[in-house]
Structure formats: C-alpha cells, structure tokens
Coordinates of N, CA, C and O in Angstrom, one line a residue:
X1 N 1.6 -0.7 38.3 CA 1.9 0.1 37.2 C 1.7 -0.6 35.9 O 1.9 0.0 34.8
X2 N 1.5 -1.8 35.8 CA 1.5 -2.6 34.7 C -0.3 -2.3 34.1 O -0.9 -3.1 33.4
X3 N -0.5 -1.5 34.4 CA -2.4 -1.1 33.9 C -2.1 -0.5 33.0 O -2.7 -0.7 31.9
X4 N -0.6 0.6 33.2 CA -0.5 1.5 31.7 C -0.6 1.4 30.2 O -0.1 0.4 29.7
X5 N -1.1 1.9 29.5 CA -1.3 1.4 28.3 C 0.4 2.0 28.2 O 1.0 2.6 29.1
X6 N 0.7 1.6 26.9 CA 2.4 2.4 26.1 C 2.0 2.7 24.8 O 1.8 1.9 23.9
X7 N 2.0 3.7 24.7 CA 1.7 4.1 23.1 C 2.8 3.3 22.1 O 3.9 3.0 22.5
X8 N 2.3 3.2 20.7 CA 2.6 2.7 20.1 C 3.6 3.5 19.1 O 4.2 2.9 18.2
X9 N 3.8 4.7 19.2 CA 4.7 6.1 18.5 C 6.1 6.7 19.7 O 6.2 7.5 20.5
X10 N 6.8 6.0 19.1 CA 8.1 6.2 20.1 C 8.4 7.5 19.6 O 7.8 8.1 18.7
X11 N 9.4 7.9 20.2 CA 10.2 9.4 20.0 C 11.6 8.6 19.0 O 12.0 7.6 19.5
X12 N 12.2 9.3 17.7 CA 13.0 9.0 17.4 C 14.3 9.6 18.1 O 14.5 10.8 18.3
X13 N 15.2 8.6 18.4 CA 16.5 8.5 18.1 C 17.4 9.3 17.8 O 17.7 8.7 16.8
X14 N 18.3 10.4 17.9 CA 19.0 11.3 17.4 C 20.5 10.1 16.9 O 21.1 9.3 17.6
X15 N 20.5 10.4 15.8 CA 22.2 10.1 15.4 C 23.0 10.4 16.3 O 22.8 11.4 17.0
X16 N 24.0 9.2 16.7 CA 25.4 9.7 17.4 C 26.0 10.5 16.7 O 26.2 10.4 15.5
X17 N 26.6 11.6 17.7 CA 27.4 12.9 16.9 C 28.7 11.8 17.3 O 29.0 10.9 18.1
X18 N 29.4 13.0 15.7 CA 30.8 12.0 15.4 C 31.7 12.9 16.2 O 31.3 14.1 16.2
X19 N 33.0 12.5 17.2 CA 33.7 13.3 17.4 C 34.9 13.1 16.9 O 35.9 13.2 17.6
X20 N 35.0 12.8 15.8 CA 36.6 12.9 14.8 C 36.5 11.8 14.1 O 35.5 11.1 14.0
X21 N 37.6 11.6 13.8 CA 37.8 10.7 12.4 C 37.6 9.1 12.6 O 37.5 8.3 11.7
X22 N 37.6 8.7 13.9 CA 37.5 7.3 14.2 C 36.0 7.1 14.5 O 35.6 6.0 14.8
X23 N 35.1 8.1 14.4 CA 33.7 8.3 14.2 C 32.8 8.6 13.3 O 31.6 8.5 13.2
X24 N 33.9 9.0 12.5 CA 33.1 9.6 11.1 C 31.7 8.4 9.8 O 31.0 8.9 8.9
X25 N 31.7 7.1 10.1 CA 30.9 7.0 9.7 C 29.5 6.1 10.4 O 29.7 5.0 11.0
X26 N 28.3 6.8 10.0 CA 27.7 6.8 11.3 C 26.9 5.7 11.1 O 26.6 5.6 9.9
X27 N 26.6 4.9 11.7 CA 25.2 3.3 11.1 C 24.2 3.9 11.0 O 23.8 4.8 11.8
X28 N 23.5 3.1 9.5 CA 22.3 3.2 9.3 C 21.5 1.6 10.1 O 21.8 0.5 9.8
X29 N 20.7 2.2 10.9 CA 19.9 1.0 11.9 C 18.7 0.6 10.7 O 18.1 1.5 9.9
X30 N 18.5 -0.3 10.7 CA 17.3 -1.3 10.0 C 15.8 -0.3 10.2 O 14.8 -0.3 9.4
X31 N 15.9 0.2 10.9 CA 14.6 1.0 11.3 C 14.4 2.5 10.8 O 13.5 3.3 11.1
X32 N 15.6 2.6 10.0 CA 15.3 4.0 9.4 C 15.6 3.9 7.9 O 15.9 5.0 7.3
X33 N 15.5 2.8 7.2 CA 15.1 2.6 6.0 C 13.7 3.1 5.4 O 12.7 3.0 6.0
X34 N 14.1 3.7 3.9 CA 12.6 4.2 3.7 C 11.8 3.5 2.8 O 12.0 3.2 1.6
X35 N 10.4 3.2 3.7 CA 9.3 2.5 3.1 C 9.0 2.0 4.4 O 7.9 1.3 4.5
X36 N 9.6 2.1 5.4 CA 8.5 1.5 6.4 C 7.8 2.5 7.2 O 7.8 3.6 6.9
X37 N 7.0 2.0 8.3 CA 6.2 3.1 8.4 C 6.3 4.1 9.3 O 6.6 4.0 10.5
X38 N 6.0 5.3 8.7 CA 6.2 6.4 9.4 C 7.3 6.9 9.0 O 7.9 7.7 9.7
X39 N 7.7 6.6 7.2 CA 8.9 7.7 6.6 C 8.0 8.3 5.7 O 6.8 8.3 5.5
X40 N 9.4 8.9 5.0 CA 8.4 9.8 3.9 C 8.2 8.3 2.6 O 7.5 8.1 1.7
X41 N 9.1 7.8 3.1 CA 9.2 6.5 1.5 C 8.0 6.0 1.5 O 7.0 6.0 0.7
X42 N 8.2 5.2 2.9 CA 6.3 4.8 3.3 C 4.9 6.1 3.0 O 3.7 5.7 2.7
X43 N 5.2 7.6 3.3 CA 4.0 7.6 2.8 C 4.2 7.8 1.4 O 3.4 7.1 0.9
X44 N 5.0 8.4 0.4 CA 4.9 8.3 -1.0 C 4.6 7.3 -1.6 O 4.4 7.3 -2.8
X45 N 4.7 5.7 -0.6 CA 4.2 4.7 -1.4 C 2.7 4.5 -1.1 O 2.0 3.8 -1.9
X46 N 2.2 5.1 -0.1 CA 0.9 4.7 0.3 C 0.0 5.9 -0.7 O -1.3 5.9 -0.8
X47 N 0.7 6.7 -1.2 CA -0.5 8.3 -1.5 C 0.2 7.6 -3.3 O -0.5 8.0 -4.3
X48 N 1.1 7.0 -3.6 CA 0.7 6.3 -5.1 C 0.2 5.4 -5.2 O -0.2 5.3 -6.3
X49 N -0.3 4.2 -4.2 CA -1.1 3.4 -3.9 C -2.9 3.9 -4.2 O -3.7 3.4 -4.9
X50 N -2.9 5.2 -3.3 CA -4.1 5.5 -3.1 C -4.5 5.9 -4.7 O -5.5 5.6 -5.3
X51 N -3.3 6.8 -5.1 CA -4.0 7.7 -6.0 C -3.9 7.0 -7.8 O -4.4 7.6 -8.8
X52 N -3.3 5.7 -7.9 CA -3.6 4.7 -8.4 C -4.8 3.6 -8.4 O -5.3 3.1 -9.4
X53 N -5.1 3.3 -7.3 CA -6.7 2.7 -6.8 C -7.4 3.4 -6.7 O -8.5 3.0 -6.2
X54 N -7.5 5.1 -6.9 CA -8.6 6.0 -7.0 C -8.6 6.2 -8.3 O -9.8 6.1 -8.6
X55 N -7.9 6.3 -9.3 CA -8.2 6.2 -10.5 C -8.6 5.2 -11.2 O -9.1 5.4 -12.3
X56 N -8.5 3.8 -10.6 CA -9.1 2.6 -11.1 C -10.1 2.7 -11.0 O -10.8 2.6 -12.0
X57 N -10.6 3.0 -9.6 CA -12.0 2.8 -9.9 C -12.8 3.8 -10.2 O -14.0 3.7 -10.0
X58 N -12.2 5.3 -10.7 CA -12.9 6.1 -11.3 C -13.7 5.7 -12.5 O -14.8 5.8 -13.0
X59 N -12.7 5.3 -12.8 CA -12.3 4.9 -14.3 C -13.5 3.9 -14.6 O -14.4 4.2 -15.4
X60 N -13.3 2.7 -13.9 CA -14.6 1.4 -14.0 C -16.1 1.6 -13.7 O -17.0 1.0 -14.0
X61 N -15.9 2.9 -13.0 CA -17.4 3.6 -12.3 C -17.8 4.5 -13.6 O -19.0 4.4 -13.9
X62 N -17.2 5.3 -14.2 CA -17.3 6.0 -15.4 C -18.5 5.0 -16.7 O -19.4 5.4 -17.4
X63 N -17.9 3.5 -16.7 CA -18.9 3.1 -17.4 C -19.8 2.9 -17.1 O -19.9 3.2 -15.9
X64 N -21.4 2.5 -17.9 CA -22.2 2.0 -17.7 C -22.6 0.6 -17.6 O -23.4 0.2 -16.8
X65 N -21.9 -0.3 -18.3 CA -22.5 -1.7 -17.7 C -21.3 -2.6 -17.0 O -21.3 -3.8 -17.0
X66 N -20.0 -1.9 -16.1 CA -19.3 -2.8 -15.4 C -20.0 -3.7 -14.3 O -19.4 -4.6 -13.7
X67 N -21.3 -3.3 -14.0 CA -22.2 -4.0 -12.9 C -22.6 -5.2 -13.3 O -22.9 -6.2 -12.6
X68 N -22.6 -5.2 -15.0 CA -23.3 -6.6 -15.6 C -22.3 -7.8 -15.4 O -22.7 -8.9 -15.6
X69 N -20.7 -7.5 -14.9 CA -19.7 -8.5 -15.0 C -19.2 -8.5 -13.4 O -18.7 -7.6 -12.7
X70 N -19.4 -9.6 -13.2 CA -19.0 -10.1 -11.5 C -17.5 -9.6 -11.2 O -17.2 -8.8 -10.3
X71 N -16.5 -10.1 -12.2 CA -15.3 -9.6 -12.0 C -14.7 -8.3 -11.9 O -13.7 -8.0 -11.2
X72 N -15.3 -7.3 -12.7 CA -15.6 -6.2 -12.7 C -15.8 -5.4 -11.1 O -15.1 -4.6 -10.5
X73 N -17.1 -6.0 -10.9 CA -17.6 -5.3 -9.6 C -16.7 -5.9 -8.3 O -16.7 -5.4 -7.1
X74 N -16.2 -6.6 -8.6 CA -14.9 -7.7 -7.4 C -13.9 -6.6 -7.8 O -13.4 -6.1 -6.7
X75 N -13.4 -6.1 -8.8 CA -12.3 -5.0 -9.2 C -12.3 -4.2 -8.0 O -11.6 -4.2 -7.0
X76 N -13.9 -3.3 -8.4 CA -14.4 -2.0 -7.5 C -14.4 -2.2 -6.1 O -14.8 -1.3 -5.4
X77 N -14.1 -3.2 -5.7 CA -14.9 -3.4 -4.3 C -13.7 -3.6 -3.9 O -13.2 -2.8 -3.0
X78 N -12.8 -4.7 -4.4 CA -11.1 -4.8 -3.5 C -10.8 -3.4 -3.9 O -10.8 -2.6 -2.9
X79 N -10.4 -2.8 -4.9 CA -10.0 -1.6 -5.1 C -10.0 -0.5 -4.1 O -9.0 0.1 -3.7
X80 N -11.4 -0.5 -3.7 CA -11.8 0.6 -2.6 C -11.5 0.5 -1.6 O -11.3 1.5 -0.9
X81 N -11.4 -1.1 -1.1 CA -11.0 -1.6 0.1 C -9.1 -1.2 0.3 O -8.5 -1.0 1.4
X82 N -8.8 -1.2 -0.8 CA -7.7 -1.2 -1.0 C -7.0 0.7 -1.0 O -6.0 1.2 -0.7
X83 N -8.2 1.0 -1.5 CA -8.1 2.6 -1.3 C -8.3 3.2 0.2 O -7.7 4.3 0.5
X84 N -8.9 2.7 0.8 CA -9.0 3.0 2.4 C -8.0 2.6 3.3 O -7.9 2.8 4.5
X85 N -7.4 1.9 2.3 CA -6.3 1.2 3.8 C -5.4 2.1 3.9 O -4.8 2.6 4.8
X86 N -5.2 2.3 2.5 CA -4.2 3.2 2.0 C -4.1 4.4 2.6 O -3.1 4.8 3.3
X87 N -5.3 5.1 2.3 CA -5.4 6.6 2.5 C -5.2 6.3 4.5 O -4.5 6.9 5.2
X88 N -6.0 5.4 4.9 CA -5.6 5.8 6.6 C -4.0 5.4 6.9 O -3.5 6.0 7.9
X89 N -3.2 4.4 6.1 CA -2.0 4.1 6.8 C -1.0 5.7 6.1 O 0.2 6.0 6.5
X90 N -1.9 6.6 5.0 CA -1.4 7.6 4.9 C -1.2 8.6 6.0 O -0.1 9.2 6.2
X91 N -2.6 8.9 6.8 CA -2.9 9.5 7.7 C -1.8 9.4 8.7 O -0.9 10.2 8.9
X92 N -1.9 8.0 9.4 CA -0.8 7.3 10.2 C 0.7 7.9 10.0 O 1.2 8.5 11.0
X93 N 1.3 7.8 8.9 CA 2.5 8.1 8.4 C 2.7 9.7 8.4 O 3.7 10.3 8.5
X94 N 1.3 10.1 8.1 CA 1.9 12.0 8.3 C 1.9 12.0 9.6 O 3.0 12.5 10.0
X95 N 1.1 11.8 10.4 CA 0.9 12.0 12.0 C 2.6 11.4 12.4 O 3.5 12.1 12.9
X96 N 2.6 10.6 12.2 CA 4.1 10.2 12.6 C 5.3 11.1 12.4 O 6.2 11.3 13.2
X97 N 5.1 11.8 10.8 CA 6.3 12.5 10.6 C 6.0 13.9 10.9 O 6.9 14.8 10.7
X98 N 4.9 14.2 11.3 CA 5.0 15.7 11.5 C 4.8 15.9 13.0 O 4.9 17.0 13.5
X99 N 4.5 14.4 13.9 CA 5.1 14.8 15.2 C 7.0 14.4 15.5 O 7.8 14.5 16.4
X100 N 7.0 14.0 14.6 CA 9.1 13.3 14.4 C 8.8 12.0 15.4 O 9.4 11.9 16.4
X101 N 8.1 11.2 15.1 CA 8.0 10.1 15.9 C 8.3 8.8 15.0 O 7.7 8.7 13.9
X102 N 8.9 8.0 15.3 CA 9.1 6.5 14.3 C 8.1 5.1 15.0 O 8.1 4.6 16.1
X103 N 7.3 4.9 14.0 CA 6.7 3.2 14.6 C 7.4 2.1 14.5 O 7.7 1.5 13.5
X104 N 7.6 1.9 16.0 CA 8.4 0.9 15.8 C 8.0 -0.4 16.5 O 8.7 -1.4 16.6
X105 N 6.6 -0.4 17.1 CA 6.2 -1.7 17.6 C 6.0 -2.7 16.8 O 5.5 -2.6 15.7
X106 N 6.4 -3.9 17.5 CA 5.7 -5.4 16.6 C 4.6 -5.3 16.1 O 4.5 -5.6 14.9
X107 N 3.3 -4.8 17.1 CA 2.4 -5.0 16.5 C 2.1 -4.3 15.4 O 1.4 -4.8 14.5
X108 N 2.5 -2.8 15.4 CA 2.2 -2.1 14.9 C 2.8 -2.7 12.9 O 2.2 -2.6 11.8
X109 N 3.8 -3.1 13.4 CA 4.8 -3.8 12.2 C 3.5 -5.1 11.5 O 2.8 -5.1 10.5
X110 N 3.5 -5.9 12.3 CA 2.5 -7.3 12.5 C 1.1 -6.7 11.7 O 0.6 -7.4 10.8
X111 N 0.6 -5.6 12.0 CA -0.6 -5.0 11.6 C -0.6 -5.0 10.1 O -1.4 -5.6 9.3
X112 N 0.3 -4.4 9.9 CA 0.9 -3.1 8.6 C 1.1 -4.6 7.5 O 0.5 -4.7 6.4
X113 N 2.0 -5.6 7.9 CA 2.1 -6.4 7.2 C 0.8 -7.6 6.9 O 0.6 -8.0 5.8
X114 N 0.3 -7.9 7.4 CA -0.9 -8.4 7.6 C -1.9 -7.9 6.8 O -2.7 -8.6 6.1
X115 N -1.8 -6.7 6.8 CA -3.1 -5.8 6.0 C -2.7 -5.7 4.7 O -3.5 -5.9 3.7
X116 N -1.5 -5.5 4.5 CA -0.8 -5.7 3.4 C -0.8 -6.4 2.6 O -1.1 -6.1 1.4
X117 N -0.6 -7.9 3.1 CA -0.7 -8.7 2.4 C -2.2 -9.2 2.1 O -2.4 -9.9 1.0
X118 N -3.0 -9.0 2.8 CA -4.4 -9.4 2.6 C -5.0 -8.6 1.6 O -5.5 -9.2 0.7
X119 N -5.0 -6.9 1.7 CA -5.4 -6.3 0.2 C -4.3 -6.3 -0.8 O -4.5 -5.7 -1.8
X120 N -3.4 -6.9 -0.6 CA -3.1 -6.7 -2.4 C -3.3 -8.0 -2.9 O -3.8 -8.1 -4.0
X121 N -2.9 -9.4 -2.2 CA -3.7 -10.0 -2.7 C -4.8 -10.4 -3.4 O -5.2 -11.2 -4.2
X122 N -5.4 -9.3 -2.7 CA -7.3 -9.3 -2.8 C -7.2 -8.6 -4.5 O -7.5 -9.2 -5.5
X123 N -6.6 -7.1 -4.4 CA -6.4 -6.2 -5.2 C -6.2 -7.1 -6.8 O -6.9 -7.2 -7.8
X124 N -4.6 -7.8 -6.4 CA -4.4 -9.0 -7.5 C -4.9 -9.4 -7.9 O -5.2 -9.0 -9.0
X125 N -5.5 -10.3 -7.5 CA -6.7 -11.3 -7.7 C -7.9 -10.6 -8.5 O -8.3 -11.1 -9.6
X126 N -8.5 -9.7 -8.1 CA -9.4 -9.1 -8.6 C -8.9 -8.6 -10.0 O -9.8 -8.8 -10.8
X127 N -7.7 -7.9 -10.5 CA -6.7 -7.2 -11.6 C -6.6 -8.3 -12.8 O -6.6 -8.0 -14.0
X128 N -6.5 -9.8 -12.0 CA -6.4 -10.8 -12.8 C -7.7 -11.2 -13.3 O -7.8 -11.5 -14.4
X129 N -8.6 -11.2 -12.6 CA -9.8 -11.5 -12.7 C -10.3 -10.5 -14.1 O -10.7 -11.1 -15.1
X130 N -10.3 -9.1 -14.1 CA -10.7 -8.1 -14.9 C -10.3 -8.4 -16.2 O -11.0 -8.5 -17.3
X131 N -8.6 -8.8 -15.8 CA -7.8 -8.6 -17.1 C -8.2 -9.8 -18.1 O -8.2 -9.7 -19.4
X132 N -8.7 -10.9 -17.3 CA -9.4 -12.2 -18.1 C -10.6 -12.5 -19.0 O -10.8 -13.2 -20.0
X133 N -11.7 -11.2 -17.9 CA -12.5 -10.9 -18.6 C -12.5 -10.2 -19.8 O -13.1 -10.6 -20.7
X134 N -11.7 -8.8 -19.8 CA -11.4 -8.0 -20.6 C -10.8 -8.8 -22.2 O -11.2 -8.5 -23.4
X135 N -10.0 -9.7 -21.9 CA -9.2 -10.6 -22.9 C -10.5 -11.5 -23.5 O -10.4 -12.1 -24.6
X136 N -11.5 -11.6 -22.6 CA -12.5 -12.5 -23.2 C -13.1 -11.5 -24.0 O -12.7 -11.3 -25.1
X137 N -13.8 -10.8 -23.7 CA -14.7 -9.7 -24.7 C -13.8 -9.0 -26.0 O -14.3 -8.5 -27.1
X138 N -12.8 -9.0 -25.8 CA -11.7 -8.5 -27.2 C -11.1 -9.4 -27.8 O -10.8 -9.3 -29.0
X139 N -10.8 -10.2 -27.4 CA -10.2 -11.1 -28.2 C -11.2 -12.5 -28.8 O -11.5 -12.9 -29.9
X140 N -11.4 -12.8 -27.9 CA -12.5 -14.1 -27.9 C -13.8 -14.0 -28.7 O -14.3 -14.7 -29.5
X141 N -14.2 -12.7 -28.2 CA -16.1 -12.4 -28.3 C -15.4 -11.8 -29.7 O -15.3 -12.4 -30.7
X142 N -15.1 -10.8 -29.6 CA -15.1 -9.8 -31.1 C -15.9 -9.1 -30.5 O -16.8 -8.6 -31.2
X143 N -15.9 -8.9 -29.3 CA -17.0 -7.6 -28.8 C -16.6 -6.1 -28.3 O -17.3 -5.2 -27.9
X144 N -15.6 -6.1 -28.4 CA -15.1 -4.9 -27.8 C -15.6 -3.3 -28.5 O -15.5 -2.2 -27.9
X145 N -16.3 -3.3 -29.9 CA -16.4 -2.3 -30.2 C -18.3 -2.1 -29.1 O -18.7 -1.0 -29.1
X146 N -19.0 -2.8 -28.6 CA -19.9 -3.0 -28.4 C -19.9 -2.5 -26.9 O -20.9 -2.0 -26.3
X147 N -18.6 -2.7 -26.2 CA -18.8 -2.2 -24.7 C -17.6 -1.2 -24.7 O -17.3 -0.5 -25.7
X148 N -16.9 -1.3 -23.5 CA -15.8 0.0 -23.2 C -14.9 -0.8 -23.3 O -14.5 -1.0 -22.1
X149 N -14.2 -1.3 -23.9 CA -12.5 -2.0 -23.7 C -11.8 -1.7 -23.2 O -11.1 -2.4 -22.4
X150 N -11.6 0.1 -23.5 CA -10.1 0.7 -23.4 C -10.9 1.2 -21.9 O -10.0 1.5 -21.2
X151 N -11.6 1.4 -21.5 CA -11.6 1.8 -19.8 C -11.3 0.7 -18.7 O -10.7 0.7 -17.6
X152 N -12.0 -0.4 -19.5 CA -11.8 -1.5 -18.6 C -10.4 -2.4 -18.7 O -10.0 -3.3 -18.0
X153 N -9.8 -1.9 -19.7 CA -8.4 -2.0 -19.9 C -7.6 -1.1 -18.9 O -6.8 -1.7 -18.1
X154 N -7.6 0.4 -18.8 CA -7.2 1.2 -18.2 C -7.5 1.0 -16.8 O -6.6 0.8 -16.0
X155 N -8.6 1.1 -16.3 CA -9.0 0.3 -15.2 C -8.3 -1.0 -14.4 O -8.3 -1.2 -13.2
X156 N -7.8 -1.8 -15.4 CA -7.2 -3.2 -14.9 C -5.6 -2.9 -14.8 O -4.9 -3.4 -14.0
X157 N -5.2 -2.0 -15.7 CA -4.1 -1.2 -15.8 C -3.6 -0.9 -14.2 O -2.8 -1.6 -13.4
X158 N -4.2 0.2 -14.0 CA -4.3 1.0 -13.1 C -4.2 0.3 -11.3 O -3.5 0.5 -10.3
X159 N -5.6 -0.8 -11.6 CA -5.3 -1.6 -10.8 C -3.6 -2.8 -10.0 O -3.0 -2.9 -8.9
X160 N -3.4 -3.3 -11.0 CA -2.4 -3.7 -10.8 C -0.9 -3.0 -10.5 O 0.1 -3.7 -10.1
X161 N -0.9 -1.7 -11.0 CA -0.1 -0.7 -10.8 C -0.1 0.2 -9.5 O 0.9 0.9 -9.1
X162 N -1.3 0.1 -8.8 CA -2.0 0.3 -7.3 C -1.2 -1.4 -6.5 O -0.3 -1.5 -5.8
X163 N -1.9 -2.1 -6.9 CA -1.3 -3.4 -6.5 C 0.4 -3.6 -6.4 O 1.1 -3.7 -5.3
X164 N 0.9 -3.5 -7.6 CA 2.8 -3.2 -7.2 C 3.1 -1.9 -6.5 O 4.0 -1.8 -5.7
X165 N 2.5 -1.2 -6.8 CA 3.1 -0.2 -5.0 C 2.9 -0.6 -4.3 O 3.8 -0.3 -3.5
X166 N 2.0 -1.4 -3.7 CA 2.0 -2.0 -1.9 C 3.1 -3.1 -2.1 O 4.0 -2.8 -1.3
X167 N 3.3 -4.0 -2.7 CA 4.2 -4.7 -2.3 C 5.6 -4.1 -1.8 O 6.1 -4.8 -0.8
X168 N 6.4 -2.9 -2.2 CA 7.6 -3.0 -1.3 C 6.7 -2.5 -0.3 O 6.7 -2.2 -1.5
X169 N 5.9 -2.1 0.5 CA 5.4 -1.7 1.8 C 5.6 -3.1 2.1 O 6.7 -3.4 2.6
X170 N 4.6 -4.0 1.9 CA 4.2 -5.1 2.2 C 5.9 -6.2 2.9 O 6.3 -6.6 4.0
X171 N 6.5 -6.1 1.2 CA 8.0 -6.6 1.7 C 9.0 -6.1 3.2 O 9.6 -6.8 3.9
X172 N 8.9 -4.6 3.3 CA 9.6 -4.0 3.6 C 9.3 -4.2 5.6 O 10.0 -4.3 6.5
X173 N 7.8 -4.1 5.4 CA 7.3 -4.7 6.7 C 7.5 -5.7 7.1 O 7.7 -5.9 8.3
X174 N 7.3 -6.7 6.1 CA 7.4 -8.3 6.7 C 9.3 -8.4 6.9 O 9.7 -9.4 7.6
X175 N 10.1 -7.7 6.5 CA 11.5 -8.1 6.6 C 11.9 -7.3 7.9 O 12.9 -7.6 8.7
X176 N 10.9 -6.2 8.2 CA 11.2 -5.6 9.2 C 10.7 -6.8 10.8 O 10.9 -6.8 12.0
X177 N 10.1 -7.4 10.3 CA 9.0 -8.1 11.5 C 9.4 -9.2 11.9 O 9.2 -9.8 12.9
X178 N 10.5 -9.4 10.6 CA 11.2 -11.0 10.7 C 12.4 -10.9 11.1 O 13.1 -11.9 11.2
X179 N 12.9 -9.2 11.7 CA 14.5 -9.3 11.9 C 14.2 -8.9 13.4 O 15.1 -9.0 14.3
X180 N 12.9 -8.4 13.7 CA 13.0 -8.2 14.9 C 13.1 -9.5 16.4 O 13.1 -9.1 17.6

C-alpha cells in the first residue's frame, strides 16, 4: 500500500462544538490564519499581487522605447513571471476554497515559500533597477521631457507595490514551514 500517492488537499477540520461555559472559548490553530494558502486572505493577496504586476506591465508595454533600457525590459520580464505565479497560486487557493479543503503539506508550504521568495526578490530587484534608471533620465540627464517619465515612474510604482503584497504570503508561509 505504500505505492499510493496522498493528495496534497486535506479536508478541513470542523471546530470543536462548545458544550457550556468551561468550553466557551475555542483555539485558533496556526493553520487557519489568513494569508496562508488556501484562505480567502491568501487569495486576496495573490489577485492584488496579480492585478498590481498586471498593471505594471501594462503600463511599461504602453511605451515605445522601454526596449531601449535593459532594466526596463528585466522590469517586464520578472513582472510577468511574477504575474503567473500569482494568478496560478490564485487558481490553487479558489480550488481549495470552493472544494472547503485546507493545504496543509510541507511540501506544499516548502513550494509556496520558495517561489515566493525567488519572485519577489526577482520582482525587487528589477523595481530597484527601474527606479535607478528612471532617477537617472530625470534627475541626472534633464531628459525626462524627451521620453515617458511618468509611465516609467508609475510602472516602477506599481511594481514594487505588486512586490509588497507577496511578502506577507511569502512571511506567512515561511513562519508556517518553520513551526511545523
């Protein structure tokens, strides 16, 4: 019997019913905090995630010459990457809550944080990258009336604002991974 696979989507847990006053207040277990995965916290943080890194790079695709600046195109590329993780760990999180199921494997935890930390780092890095550039062409060059400032401003905006939503995921998983 050990061939079986075990799915990774447990059945949740029903609260202990209270029977009177020496039961009345019920624990909250580590595993039903919201932001991890498979609540609603966790998906409202992954669908502001998404819909924050979808407007970044609307935004940076809207111009015409962000192709000419390396950092720029590193923006679009973590961004997207960063948009797809998103949108599938969204998928994940409805599937979970609309069969009432909680994820509760290591690996599944191990995954989530891992990915996590690798795209928003990526995300960051790239935000920082933009915002450096951006600060060079306006401030530095005196060029800004010459290209798009304020998109690639909004754009770097946007980005790192995509970027601080994954972090409580990111925290919230790794604390979950570390207590298990």
């Amino acid at each position: 019997m050990s061939s079986v696979s075990r799915p990774t989507v447990h059945p949740v847990e029903a609260p202990p019913l209270t029977d009177g006053p020496q039961n009345a207040l019920i624990r909250v277990r580590m595993k039903d905090v919201q932001g991890m995965p498979g609540t609603r916290g966790s998906l409202s943080l992954r669908l502001t995630q998404f819909v924050f890194g979808l407007v970044s790079v609307c935004v940076m695709a809207t111009t015409s010459d962000f192709r000419s600046v390396t950092a720029f195109c590193y923006l679009v590329i973590a961004v997207s990457v960063q948009i797809l993780w998103s949108l599938s760990l969204a998928v994940v999180d409805i599937y979970a809550l609309l069969v009432r199921r909680s994820l509760r494997k290591q690996v599944v935890f191990r995954l989530f944080t891992i990915g996590d930390g690798i795209i928003s780092t990526l995300t960051f890095a790239a935000a920082c990258a933009s915002a450096g550039i951006t600060v060079l062409i306006d401030n530095d060059l005196n060029r800004c009336s010459l290209n798009h400032c304020a998109r690639f401003e909004t754009a770097t905006a946007m980005a790192y604002i995509s970027c601080f939503a994954m972090m409580p995921s990111f925290l919230l998983n790794f604390w979950s991974l570390a207590s298990q």
